[in-house]
XYZ file of C-alpha atoms in Angstrom:
758
model
C -93.831 -101.171 -77.602
C -94.164 -97.629 -78.535
C -92.935 -94.919 -77.572
C -95.265 -91.196 -76.145
C -94.048 -88.245 -76.062
C -95.398 -85.765 -73.496
C -95.839 -82.534 -75.846
C -96.176 -79.390 -74.164
C -96.938 -76.410 -76.622
C -96.033 -72.657 -75.869
C -100.169 -71.894 -75.988
C -102.628 -71.179 -73.111
C -102.570 -74.336 -72.418
C -102.151 -76.341 -69.687
C -101.228 -79.589 -70.012
C -99.755 -81.826 -72.053
C -100.459 -83.823 -75.381
C -99.834 -86.212 -75.641
C -97.328 -87.519 -79.931
C -96.898 -91.294 -81.095
C -92.857 -91.164 -81.561
C -92.067 -92.421 -84.688
C -89.685 -95.265 -85.447
C -86.133 -94.363 -85.959
C -86.278 -91.069 -83.617
C -84.777 -91.079 -80.840
C -86.834 -88.029 -78.354
C -85.779 -86.677 -74.769
C -87.113 -84.961 -72.511
C -86.968 -80.947 -73.417
C -86.334 -81.091 -77.127
C -88.440 -78.473 -78.903
C -89.939 -80.938 -81.565
C -91.906 -79.600 -84.998
C -96.278 -81.783 -84.374
C -99.346 -81.171 -86.195
C -102.235 -79.518 -83.747
C -105.469 -79.485 -85.738
C -104.501 -78.441 -89.946
C -101.473 -76.937 -89.001
C -97.915 -77.459 -87.626
C -96.086 -76.169 -84.675
C -92.957 -76.201 -82.291
C -93.622 -77.746 -78.125
C -91.297 -78.802 -76.004
C -91.274 -82.697 -74.765
C -91.834 -82.892 -71.128
C -91.781 -86.420 -70.918
C -91.257 -89.953 -72.626
C -92.647 -92.859 -71.872
C -93.932 -96.522 -73.126
C -97.557 -97.016 -74.524
C -99.435 -100.023 -76.116
C -101.679 -97.315 -77.479
C -99.160 -95.104 -79.109
C -99.759 -95.969 -82.956
C -103.188 -94.332 -82.608
C -101.740 -91.320 -81.601
C -100.339 -88.249 -83.798
C -96.907 -88.462 -84.791
C -94.325 -86.036 -84.167
C -93.236 -84.829 -87.412
C -89.331 -83.885 -86.575
C -87.128 -83.672 -83.858
C -85.712 -79.101 -84.287
C -82.098 -78.935 -84.226
C -81.967 -75.932 -82.000
C -80.845 -76.187 -77.917
C -83.135 -78.405 -75.860
C -84.472 -76.523 -72.871
C -82.167 -77.743 -69.977
C -83.771 -78.953 -66.888
C -83.493 -76.506 -64.649
C -85.617 -74.042 -67.413
C -88.098 -76.434 -67.358
C -88.314 -76.719 -63.276
C -88.817 -73.000 -63.260
C -91.284 -72.989 -65.881
C -93.317 -75.748 -64.215
C -92.637 -73.498 -60.688
C -94.239 -69.983 -62.122
C -97.298 -72.144 -63.707
C -97.948 -73.576 -60.784
C -96.858 -70.381 -58.575
C -98.680 -67.830 -61.024
C -101.481 -70.084 -62.066
C -100.771 -69.022 -65.925
C -100.853 -72.255 -68.073
C -97.939 -74.260 -68.475
C -97.957 -73.441 -71.885
C -97.979 -69.448 -71.311
C -94.839 -70.307 -69.050
C -93.540 -72.031 -71.601
C -93.241 -69.073 -74.530
C -91.551 -66.894 -72.870
C -88.884 -69.905 -72.232
C -88.630 -71.086 -76.159
C -87.057 -70.072 -78.691
C -89.852 -70.055 -81.938
C -88.390 -70.681 -85.334
C -90.004 -68.336 -86.906
C -88.183 -65.976 -85.015
C -85.010 -66.477 -87.059
C -86.161 -65.487 -90.464
C -85.805 -62.539 -89.852
C -83.137 -60.644 -91.622
C -79.947 -58.907 -89.485
C -78.272 -55.887 -91.625
C -75.710 -57.493 -93.635
C -72.436 -55.400 -93.070
C -70.694 -54.730 -97.112
C -66.338 -55.226 -97.450
C -64.527 -53.806 -100.167
C -61.213 -53.937 -101.105
C -58.972 -53.064 -104.025
C -59.996 -56.202 -106.711
C -56.178 -55.262 -109.015
C -58.993 -54.345 -111.756
C -57.886 -50.892 -113.024
C -61.393 -47.743 -113.145
C -62.844 -46.721 -116.510
C -62.110 -43.125 -115.231
C -58.886 -42.783 -112.617
C -60.048 -39.446 -111.474
C -58.237 -37.951 -108.511
C -61.016 -38.944 -105.986
C -61.224 -42.507 -107.329
C -56.951 -42.899 -106.739
C -57.784 -41.662 -103.649
C -59.438 -44.718 -102.466
C -57.540 -46.989 -104.301
C -53.815 -45.980 -102.818
C -56.420 -46.605 -99.317
C -57.601 -49.536 -100.577
C -53.881 -51.106 -101.605
C -52.414 -52.481 -98.401
C -55.688 -55.354 -99.317
C -57.330 -55.090 -95.547
C -60.858 -55.168 -95.777
C -63.054 -52.103 -94.868
C -67.090 -51.301 -94.388
C -67.275 -48.878 -97.686
C -68.129 -45.895 -94.774
C -65.282 -46.183 -93.298
C -63.296 -46.620 -96.700
C -64.871 -43.435 -97.863
C -63.903 -41.959 -94.608
C -60.379 -42.412 -94.311
C -60.009 -41.367 -97.873
C -61.882 -38.683 -97.661
C -64.240 -38.496 -100.421
C -68.296 -39.013 -100.506
C -69.193 -42.747 -100.818
C -70.636 -42.080 -104.330
C -66.982 -42.923 -105.331
C -66.716 -46.313 -103.328
C -69.797 -47.429 -105.584
C -68.980 -45.819 -108.300
C -65.809 -47.707 -108.059
C -67.284 -51.586 -107.434
C -69.227 -50.850 -110.176
C -66.459 -49.965 -112.416
C -64.685 -53.276 -110.824
C -61.591 -51.232 -109.434
C -63.151 -52.812 -105.506
C -64.638 -55.496 -104.777
C -67.414 -56.191 -102.525
C -68.005 -59.037 -100.206
C -70.495 -59.429 -97.433
C -68.927 -59.938 -93.921
C -69.862 -62.081 -91.134
C -71.737 -60.713 -88.855
C -70.279 -58.673 -85.724
C -70.697 -60.453 -82.451
C -72.975 -60.273 -80.190
C -70.841 -59.861 -77.663
C -67.059 -60.287 -76.779
C -65.921 -62.018 -73.692
C -65.335 -59.424 -71.239
C -62.020 -59.100 -69.056
C -62.282 -59.579 -65.593
C -59.258 -57.341 -64.734
C -59.262 -54.722 -67.740
C -59.527 -52.452 -65.798
C -60.118 -52.792 -61.828
C -61.151 -49.521 -60.510
C -59.875 -48.310 -57.139
C -62.424 -48.624 -54.523
C -63.660 -46.877 -52.035
C -62.060 -48.946 -48.301
C -66.493 -49.571 -47.462
C -66.836 -50.952 -51.505
C -63.453 -53.213 -50.989
C -65.697 -54.574 -47.783
C -68.522 -54.959 -49.338
C -66.985 -57.218 -52.585
C -64.778 -59.618 -49.988
C -67.766 -59.892 -47.777
C -70.312 -60.714 -51.253
C -67.716 -62.512 -52.862
C -67.413 -65.161 -49.686
C -70.972 -65.193 -49.607
C -71.070 -66.831 -53.185
C -68.452 -68.947 -52.110
C -68.653 -70.001 -48.301
C -68.471 -73.310 -46.454
C -71.356 -75.960 -47.576
C -74.775 -75.439 -45.443
C -76.790 -77.951 -44.418
C -79.244 -78.523 -47.250
C -82.389 -77.466 -48.090
C -85.003 -78.696 -50.323
C -85.776 -75.925 -52.695
C -89.386 -76.014 -51.381
C -88.056 -74.965 -47.645
C -86.883 -71.871 -49.208
C -89.428 -71.017 -51.638
C -91.782 -70.231 -48.204
C -89.617 -67.103 -47.837
C -88.998 -66.235 -51.246
C -88.100 -62.465 -52.655
C -91.049 -61.724 -50.154
C -94.172 -61.689 -52.277
C -95.320 -65.056 -50.931
C -94.902 -68.466 -52.461
C -96.020 -71.937 -51.806
C -95.754 -73.552 -49.000
C -93.586 -76.438 -48.296
C -94.597 -79.411 -46.908
C -93.404 -80.585 -43.358
C -89.951 -82.316 -44.360
C -89.677 -85.961 -42.640
C -89.389 -86.287 -37.967
C -85.908 -88.164 -38.773
C -83.951 -87.253 -41.957
C -80.882 -86.333 -40.995
C -78.498 -84.030 -43.291
C -75.821 -85.571 -45.062
C -72.172 -85.284 -43.854
C -71.392 -82.941 -47.071
C -74.976 -80.667 -47.753
C -74.367 -79.538 -50.994
C -73.556 -75.933 -51.436
C -76.983 -74.240 -51.069
C -76.203 -70.276 -53.207
C -77.839 -67.918 -50.907
C -79.527 -64.339 -51.919
C -77.356 -61.075 -50.986
C -79.172 -57.739 -50.427
C -76.462 -55.524 -51.381
C -77.892 -51.986 -49.724
C -76.179 -48.989 -50.158
C -77.327 -45.052 -50.136
C -77.828 -43.875 -54.176
C -74.270 -43.014 -54.887
C -72.369 -45.143 -52.852
C -71.237 -47.206 -55.637
C -73.469 -50.563 -55.256
C -72.517 -50.984 -59.550
C -68.679 -51.608 -59.162
C -69.348 -53.331 -56.549
C -71.401 -56.471 -57.560
C -69.117 -55.977 -61.183
C -66.465 -57.527 -58.996
C -68.862 -60.381 -58.331
C -69.543 -60.408 -62.147
C -65.877 -60.645 -62.587
C -65.412 -62.988 -59.853
C -68.163 -65.366 -62.194
C -66.136 -64.864 -65.217
C -63.081 -65.483 -64.189
C -64.281 -69.346 -62.962
C -65.904 -69.920 -66.593
C -70.400 -68.924 -65.397
C -72.372 -66.317 -67.134
C -73.695 -63.728 -65.482
C -77.622 -62.187 -66.049
C -77.573 -58.199 -64.287
C -81.508 -57.531 -65.120
C -82.087 -53.839 -65.489
C -86.062 -51.988 -65.142
C -85.339 -49.540 -67.857
C -82.717 -51.566 -70.519
C -83.755 -49.334 -72.729
C -82.031 -46.384 -71.138
C -79.122 -47.690 -70.049
C -76.282 -46.588 -72.120
C -74.566 -44.761 -69.309
C -75.108 -48.279 -67.058
C -73.316 -49.937 -70.410
C -70.648 -47.531 -71.083
C -69.212 -47.886 -66.757
C -69.691 -51.959 -67.782
C -67.312 -52.031 -71.056
C -64.786 -49.449 -69.189
C -64.619 -51.885 -66.558
C -64.455 -54.885 -68.776
C -62.926 -53.700 -72.187
C -66.114 -54.958 -73.705
C -70.091 -54.289 -73.834
C -72.892 -56.817 -72.592
C -75.370 -59.009 -74.970
C -77.693 -56.913 -74.360
C -81.809 -58.547 -73.893
C -85.076 -56.627 -73.945
C -87.941 -55.852 -76.452
C -85.902 -53.853 -78.764
C -83.656 -56.598 -80.093
C -84.489 -58.175 -82.622
C -84.322 -60.695 -85.575
C -81.359 -62.791 -86.322
C -79.419 -61.076 -83.342
C -81.809 -61.723 -81.288
C -81.369 -65.578 -81.864
C -78.269 -65.592 -81.827
C -78.172 -64.392 -78.249
C -79.659 -66.749 -77.380
C -78.101 -69.631 -79.237
C -74.583 -68.462 -77.618
C -76.515 -67.798 -74.582
C -77.153 -71.842 -74.401
C -74.003 -72.625 -75.898
C -71.715 -70.760 -73.251
C -70.354 -68.584 -75.603
C -71.837 -65.237 -74.096
C -70.715 -64.873 -70.981
C -72.933 -61.609 -69.250
C -76.203 -60.802 -70.632
C -77.941 -57.496 -69.366
C -81.255 -57.581 -69.838
C -85.006 -56.652 -69.017
C -87.220 -59.289 -67.276
C -87.781 -61.150 -69.799
C -83.881 -62.287 -70.083
C -84.384 -64.339 -67.329
C -85.429 -66.876 -69.716
C -82.472 -67.235 -71.483
C -81.334 -70.771 -71.789
C -77.866 -69.528 -69.219
C -76.427 -73.441 -68.825
C -73.340 -72.184 -66.358
C -75.366 -69.461 -64.825
C -73.594 -68.607 -62.154
C -74.608 -64.846 -61.040
C -78.157 -63.091 -60.943
C -78.482 -59.671 -60.663
C -81.355 -57.360 -59.820
C -80.453 -53.917 -60.210
C -82.963 -50.795 -58.784
C -84.757 -54.521 -57.057
C -87.459 -52.546 -55.855
C -88.492 -50.964 -59.346
C -92.812 -51.772 -60.085
C -90.907 -51.949 -64.052
C -90.260 -55.953 -62.632
C -93.715 -56.950 -62.453
C -95.245 -58.405 -65.511
C -98.950 -56.770 -65.855
C -100.484 -58.833 -68.855
C -100.403 -62.198 -69.862
C -97.544 -63.798 -67.136
C -98.734 -62.126 -64.002
C -95.088 -62.720 -61.930
C -92.619 -60.703 -60.937
C -88.669 -60.666 -62.566
C -86.777 -60.306 -58.565
C -89.103 -62.759 -57.350
C -88.608 -65.743 -60.776
C -84.716 -64.750 -60.416
C -84.348 -65.505 -56.936
C -86.192 -68.539 -58.698
C -84.063 -69.376 -60.813
C -80.687 -68.914 -58.601
C -82.717 -71.713 -56.161
C -82.821 -73.793 -59.214
C -79.762 -73.004 -60.725
C -77.506 -72.979 -57.276
C -76.027 -69.536 -58.289
C -76.348 -66.633 -55.593
C -78.866 -63.849 -57.015
C -78.119 -60.389 -55.310
C -80.897 -57.598 -54.819
C -79.690 -54.399 -54.996
C -81.036 -50.815 -53.940
C -80.830 -47.743 -51.825
C -84.667 -48.132 -51.128
C -85.351 -51.941 -50.741
C -89.270 -53.505 -50.720
C -90.181 -53.456 -47.750
C -90.253 -57.195 -48.749
C -86.400 -57.794 -49.546
C -85.713 -56.334 -46.169
C -88.098 -58.425 -44.306
C -86.077 -60.703 -45.734
C -82.741 -59.197 -45.030
C -83.570 -58.301 -41.020
C -85.181 -62.239 -40.743
C -82.120 -64.147 -42.021
C -83.853 -65.181 -45.261
C -81.009 -63.725 -46.736
C -77.688 -62.672 -46.329
C -77.537 -57.984 -46.171
C -74.830 -56.073 -47.213
C -74.652 -51.648 -46.229
C -72.794 -49.022 -48.167
C -73.928 -46.761 -45.533
C -71.577 -43.835 -46.963
C -71.508 -42.816 -50.575
C -68.291 -43.297 -52.809
C -65.376 -40.660 -51.744
C -66.705 -38.719 -48.485
C -69.237 -37.236 -50.337
C -71.900 -36.148 -48.145
C -75.885 -36.776 -49.538
C -77.738 -33.890 -50.201
C -79.335 -31.865 -47.741
C -83.075 -32.378 -48.483
C -85.333 -29.195 -47.659
C -89.876 -28.484 -47.555
C -91.087 -26.067 -49.326
C -94.948 -26.010 -47.707
C -96.935 -24.746 -50.420
C -99.843 -23.844 -48.109
C -97.362 -20.650 -46.809
C -94.995 -20.860 -49.628
C -97.073 -20.082 -53.088
C -96.201 -19.700 -56.422
C -97.677 -17.280 -58.410
C -100.754 -17.594 -60.402
C -100.707 -19.993 -62.858
C -97.504 -20.282 -62.458
C -95.793 -24.201 -60.383
C -93.225 -23.416 -59.178
C -92.490 -22.128 -55.866
C -90.729 -18.655 -55.713
C -87.989 -20.274 -53.266
C -87.360 -23.143 -55.925
C -87.479 -20.014 -58.803
C -84.735 -18.189 -56.166
C -82.528 -21.965 -56.051
C -82.518 -22.559 -59.509
C -81.326 -19.256 -60.841
C -78.281 -19.652 -58.305
C -77.246 -22.671 -58.668
C -77.125 -22.763 -63.037
C -75.171 -19.230 -62.117
C -73.188 -20.665 -60.102
C -72.747 -22.815 -63.608
C -74.230 -26.339 -62.730
C -77.347 -28.252 -63.190
C -80.662 -28.267 -61.819
C -83.249 -30.319 -62.093
C -86.833 -30.600 -61.832
C -89.016 -33.615 -60.738
C -92.976 -34.125 -61.740
C -93.674 -37.850 -61.382
C -96.729 -36.307 -64.637
C -95.838 -36.749 -68.464
C -97.635 -34.113 -71.360
C -98.767 -31.052 -70.894
C -102.150 -31.421 -68.535
C -103.662 -34.206 -67.194
C -106.776 -33.214 -67.730
C -108.272 -30.574 -70.657
C -112.138 -29.218 -69.644
C -114.389 -27.107 -71.470
C -114.819 -23.149 -69.076
C -117.566 -23.247 -70.305
C -119.926 -25.794 -70.433
C -117.407 -28.543 -67.865
C -116.962 -31.196 -70.190
C -113.814 -33.212 -69.567
C -112.205 -35.562 -72.529
C -111.943 -38.354 -71.926
C -111.025 -41.465 -73.650
C -113.371 -43.446 -75.819
C -111.740 -46.909 -74.698
C -110.586 -46.476 -71.198
C -112.299 -44.472 -68.484
C -109.307 -42.336 -68.260
C -108.506 -38.154 -68.952
C -106.853 -37.411 -72.383
C -103.125 -35.809 -71.186
C -102.519 -33.171 -73.292
C -99.246 -33.181 -75.320
C -98.773 -29.662 -76.815
C -95.786 -30.845 -78.703
C -97.744 -33.029 -80.093
C -100.989 -31.613 -80.403
C -102.774 -33.891 -78.824
C -105.095 -35.884 -76.222
C -103.946 -38.837 -75.805
C -104.681 -42.159 -74.215
C -102.309 -43.137 -70.949
C -103.413 -46.496 -71.042
C -104.242 -47.360 -74.383
C -102.604 -45.361 -76.376
C -105.557 -44.173 -77.836
C -105.379 -40.514 -79.176
C -106.809 -37.126 -80.656
C -106.385 -33.639 -82.470
C -106.295 -30.823 -79.864
C -109.381 -29.435 -80.642
C -109.640 -25.668 -81.563
C -113.642 -25.639 -80.089
C -115.289 -27.771 -77.796
C -117.082 -30.805 -79.325
C -119.537 -31.151 -76.730
C -120.670 -27.162 -76.552
C -119.071 -25.508 -79.824
C -117.191 -22.589 -78.183
C -114.278 -21.115 -79.493
C -111.276 -21.081 -76.791
C -112.853 -21.657 -73.597
C -110.913 -25.264 -73.483
C -107.916 -24.674 -70.884
C -105.291 -27.291 -69.473
C -106.151 -28.157 -65.019
C -103.074 -28.637 -63.823
C -99.140 -29.432 -64.891
C -96.693 -31.717 -66.781
C -93.209 -31.639 -67.506
C -93.885 -30.123 -70.701
C -96.528 -27.045 -69.013
C -93.229 -27.048 -66.514
C -90.981 -26.440 -69.268
C -92.798 -23.807 -70.389
C -92.705 -21.517 -67.505
C -89.462 -22.620 -66.849
C -88.573 -21.325 -70.433
C -90.538 -18.296 -70.117
C -88.561 -17.728 -66.541
C -84.740 -18.480 -68.062
C -84.823 -17.996 -71.406
C -81.446 -17.586 -72.125
C -80.575 -21.082 -70.229
C -79.955 -24.606 -71.843
C -83.107 -27.104 -71.005
C -83.640 -30.754 -71.561
C -87.168 -31.839 -70.827
C -87.267 -35.979 -70.712
C -90.466 -38.160 -70.993
C -90.611 -41.516 -72.090
C -93.024 -40.395 -74.690
C -91.258 -37.860 -76.602
C -90.574 -38.914 -80.216
C -87.108 -40.361 -81.273
C -87.667 -43.217 -78.464
C -84.879 -44.237 -76.840
C -82.116 -43.847 -79.384
C -83.554 -40.180 -77.934
C -83.911 -40.377 -74.235
C -79.901 -42.241 -74.665
C -78.537 -39.176 -76.227
C -80.184 -36.647 -74.189
C -79.461 -38.477 -70.932
C -74.965 -38.588 -72.226
C -76.018 -34.603 -72.516
C -76.927 -33.924 -69.236
C -74.123 -36.358 -67.908
C -71.374 -34.268 -69.947
C -72.817 -31.003 -68.589
C -74.715 -29.698 -71.608
C -77.543 -27.965 -70.511
C -77.522 -26.333 -67.664
C -82.047 -27.280 -66.311
C -83.628 -30.951 -67.255
C -87.268 -31.716 -66.079
C -88.117 -34.637 -65.873
C -90.188 -37.593 -64.848
C -89.793 -40.338 -63.295
C -86.828 -41.857 -65.324
C -84.277 -39.748 -64.292
C -84.405 -41.228 -60.934
C -83.006 -44.409 -61.882
C -79.270 -44.610 -61.145
C -78.589 -42.101 -63.473
C -74.927 -40.115 -62.202
C -75.133 -36.854 -63.426
C -71.320 -35.362 -62.287
C -72.506 -31.646 -62.661
C -75.723 -31.850 -60.704
C -75.839 -29.880 -57.835
C -80.314 -29.090 -57.467
C -83.175 -31.295 -57.232
C -86.307 -29.734 -57.541
C -89.729 -32.295 -56.688
C -92.928 -30.911 -57.790
C -95.932 -32.407 -56.422
C -94.137 -34.674 -53.328
C -97.559 -35.852 -52.223
C -98.461 -36.491 -56.231
C -98.576 -40.243 -54.930
C -99.600 -40.305 -51.017
C -103.379 -40.314 -51.600
C -103.033 -42.968 -53.217
C -105.604 -46.269 -52.093
C -102.312 -48.478 -52.788
C -101.147 -49.974 -49.507
C -97.750 -49.850 -51.112
C -98.424 -45.653 -51.420
C -95.629 -44.660 -49.001
C -93.226 -46.949 -49.646
C -92.928 -46.313 -52.983
C -93.433 -42.665 -52.631
C -90.631 -43.192 -50.465
C -88.601 -44.816 -52.815
C -89.007 -42.584 -55.857
C -88.439 -39.223 -53.500
C -85.311 -40.642 -51.915
C -84.245 -41.459 -56.042
C -84.471 -38.377 -57.339
C -83.273 -36.348 -54.697
C -80.298 -38.372 -54.608
C -78.920 -37.809 -57.682
C -78.327 -34.354 -56.654
C -74.491 -33.968 -55.536
C -72.855 -36.830 -57.167
C -69.598 -34.513 -58.737
C -67.439 -32.619 -56.730
C -69.308 -30.098 -55.305
C -71.887 -30.921 -52.311
C -76.054 -31.104 -53.427
C -79.210 -30.200 -51.892
C -82.965 -31.094 -52.277
C -86.226 -28.682 -52.390
C -89.545 -30.577 -52.397
C -92.638 -28.898 -52.755
C -94.918 -30.671 -50.691
C -98.516 -29.016 -48.984
C -97.966 -31.850 -45.561
C -94.566 -31.595 -45.040
C -95.845 -33.645 -41.897
C -96.921 -36.902 -43.952
C -94.642 -39.081 -42.571
C -92.490 -40.057 -45.974
C -91.924 -36.894 -46.449
C -90.551 -36.493 -42.736
C -88.252 -39.528 -43.178
C -87.361 -37.935 -46.067
C -86.351 -34.502 -44.835
C -84.995 -36.252 -41.641
C -82.413 -38.724 -43.723
C -84.212 -41.493 -41.602
C -85.338 -44.164 -44.161
C -84.891 -47.039 -41.051
C -86.922 -44.936 -39.139
C -89.781 -45.628 -41.801
C -88.727 -48.652 -42.773
C -89.342 -49.483 -39.194
C -92.719 -48.094 -38.802
C -93.894 -49.296 -42.124
C -92.957 -52.230 -42.006
C -95.016 -52.438 -38.332
C -98.090 -51.395 -40.995
C -98.109 -54.191 -42.698
C -97.806 -56.442 -40.325
C -100.252 -55.461 -38.157
C -102.460 -55.389 -41.222
C -101.575 -58.698 -42.376
C -100.343 -57.121 -45.346
C -97.281 -58.734 -47.971
C -95.089 -59.802 -46.339
C -97.062 -60.963 -43.816
C -100.311 -61.873 -44.995
C -100.436 -62.687 -48.582
C -102.904 -61.134 -51.657
C -104.323 -62.177 -54.672
C -106.163 -60.169 -57.264
C -108.918 -61.656 -59.675
C -110.100 -59.202 -62.669
C -113.129 -59.732 -64.087
C -113.641 -57.915 -67.666
C -116.152 -57.996 -70.643
C -117.201 -55.461 -73.615
C -120.427 -55.028 -71.134
C -120.517 -53.909 -68.101
C -123.487 -56.157 -66.364
C -121.519 -58.806 -67.622
C -118.938 -58.326 -66.009
C -120.484 -57.475 -62.846
C -122.408 -60.441 -62.922
C -119.672 -62.774 -63.327
C -117.821 -61.478 -60.826
C -120.542 -61.580 -58.260
C -121.006 -65.696 -59.771
C -117.333 -65.604 -58.671
C -117.911 -64.148 -55.104
C -120.791 -66.301 -54.199
C -118.321 -69.505 -55.075
C -115.584 -68.305 -52.771
C -116.340 -70.365 -50.173
C -113.710 -68.461 -47.751
C -112.202 -71.114 -45.302
C -110.398 -69.589 -42.151
C -108.051 -67.436 -43.072
C -109.258 -66.270 -45.703
C -110.581 -62.908 -46.600
C -112.521 -62.557 -49.951
C -113.254 -58.386 -51.202
C -115.646 -57.467 -53.466
C -116.201 -57.824 -56.496
C -116.302 -53.599 -57.127
C -116.131 -51.879 -60.126
C -112.114 -51.393 -60.667
C -110.317 -47.482 -59.974
C -109.820 -47.950 -64.186
C -113.039 -49.678 -64.947
C -112.874 -48.427 -68.209
C -109.453 -50.273 -70.597
C -108.903 -50.929 -74.089
C -113.049 -50.441 -74.157
C -113.391 -53.952 -71.349
C -114.971 -53.256 -67.970
C -113.614 -54.592 -65.438
C -114.740 -55.662 -61.784
C -112.020 -56.448 -59.262
C -112.081 -58.843 -56.459
C -109.525 -58.803 -53.931
C -108.722 -62.659 -52.109
C -105.832 -61.228 -48.757
C -104.500 -65.211 -47.220
C -102.731 -65.165 -43.780
C -99.787 -66.907 -45.170
C -99.623 -69.929 -43.776
C -102.570 -70.175 -46.592
C -101.779 -72.204 -49.749
C -103.107 -69.630 -51.656
C -102.571 -71.555 -55.364
C -104.857 -74.421 -54.009
C -107.272 -72.737 -52.550
C -107.506 -70.519 -55.639
C -107.570 -73.760 -58.472
C -110.614 -75.393 -56.086
C -112.223 -71.434 -56.555
C -111.749 -71.684 -59.861
C -112.712 -74.829 -60.361
C -116.408 -74.692 -58.908
C -117.234 -71.370 -59.926
C -119.071 -69.877 -63.548
C -117.847 -70.943 -65.921
C -115.809 -67.946 -68.465
C -118.281 -67.548 -71.293
C -118.396 -65.437 -74.363
C -115.993 -62.409 -74.173
C -115.806 -62.483 -70.436
C -111.653 -63.103 -69.501
C -110.994 -64.023 -65.989
C -107.109 -62.416 -64.729
C -105.247 -64.170 -62.156
C -102.515 -61.986 -60.584
C -101.028 -63.281 -57.356
C -99.239 -60.956 -55.525
C -100.600 -57.911 -57.675
C -98.766 -54.853 -57.523
C -101.022 -52.802 -59.367
C -104.261 -51.820 -57.990
C -106.025 -50.035 -60.563
């Protein structure tokens, strides 16, 4: 009887397609195959194989590709992700599948040279110096040989052309050398040592009673999950249940040494011949972290993020699949690499919103890390100084294990934090820095220390308007104001990237010299600081400055080495960096996030302020922080000033529980968009009429999204709020099935557990 393969294709398709398996070709589940799809050839993954008499009527599989098959755990993760997020299963597969055309992209070829034995036609002094160095027969890079001989590169090139040196393509450098878990074990404090012992014991405990994956998914990383079916009434536990690896919250104040603690867990994993994955929210900015890893393990890990491309990307995938790469540090997409012996997953700064993917498949990498850990039966460590409410509740209720580092490493004090009440201590007219903060900066730099001024707003000014006619410059594609970037001499949309030259005259009324910037961005603060401290070295750190990630890495290194006096930065400076010479942090406009309608606004503001003030005093000298605010009595500001984080969490958790918000209830957003406003609104209203919410479910909207126009598409939002016990995914599927069909350019995006409400 002919065999039929069910092939899942990495496109926005929700079901597998049936193909005949040709005679002589044996396929197993997980194989990557080439198949015809319409008039073209594409790739897919075998999701099932069956026998069927109708197999001969189907189009045949073209062939099996010579690449590692998709493992069972990775296929299970794809299935789970698609089911949970309501994304097409093929879209989830696309994140885990290596596409063959990636391998076609080239990697820079390294050229090595050595002496050929042939004398040069013109034996100049410079050429003889090169040949003297090359006489040992060792293969060197061209630049290395020129540097060692003390000559220019053109001399080496001339000898190659002359035949006195022979050039050979060198084998590509390995993407990652094996880390040595015992290379340089750093001294740990007593608290760190106890945390390491506790963490490793949790990773390898006596086997507890077994529990099915679905039972855990009811209590995933706090965002809500697919409700589990009730277990059979009488199902005795086996005498020896399989070890179910835990999820562990590693919580420690800023500067407590959480990284060193989980490094020891990674080292334990490597000693046992297992692989480790460390997820980071901003992988492009982690040069300092990679240096710390190299100091501990002797080599850098493999890194995985959007900047890794071409052949190198393929070599990392192959190395991970073969078990040759032991440790990967990556952005959220690294979660879908084909690990075969995954021993630990670390989610660093687990509270960061950057772990949520906001386009395509709307998933939260922290939550999916927990799911993959349960599928792979490997421990997951969630590390943060300011854990998310969801993670903290899971720890408090025993769903996660909890390890706490309450003090900074080496007995260093946490910074003293004080408020500057902007209602009474106002900056001078045209200024944005309060006199008290200016005086503190002056005192700090005079003592030879560094000061950081933090403002979570890029550019020069968030709005440009005409004083003559009131015209405000808005993006052509989005309902957002254009942000002035004075360094680039442009007005830029931070939603779609649209940019236009900053005009000299008003485009509405034509008058000159009436355009004025409203409000400050970091560039405007830099201008003010330069005027106040003209003789000081100033660095502005913002993700949209020219030079990209490489420039940022270099400037972060300069700050860490004490190569500047004053740092002005956005939120990227708050993410785990260690600046030992920094003793003062000044927060400008600390209230910036408190007026948002986002239910997580208070939590995120507290986390951001706690993280950025924690940059101060991490070296030998104590630190302090001054927070400019118009609301010093606000619970978030009050908790920050008092240092009573526990009280803030207690009050915020109680408020969430009373309101039935995550993790005590569940949320999902449906974003309807179209090229015409009326079309989007009409489809949203038709969806609302078909909602038929049962008990425990509330449907709100449609309402115009706060960002009503993005990239030329008008947006309306519906919000679903349910009790924790409701099967949200089943309700959403039924609702979409009975709702209006999507026609024309209408799109409906479903975001389970939304992190953004714009």
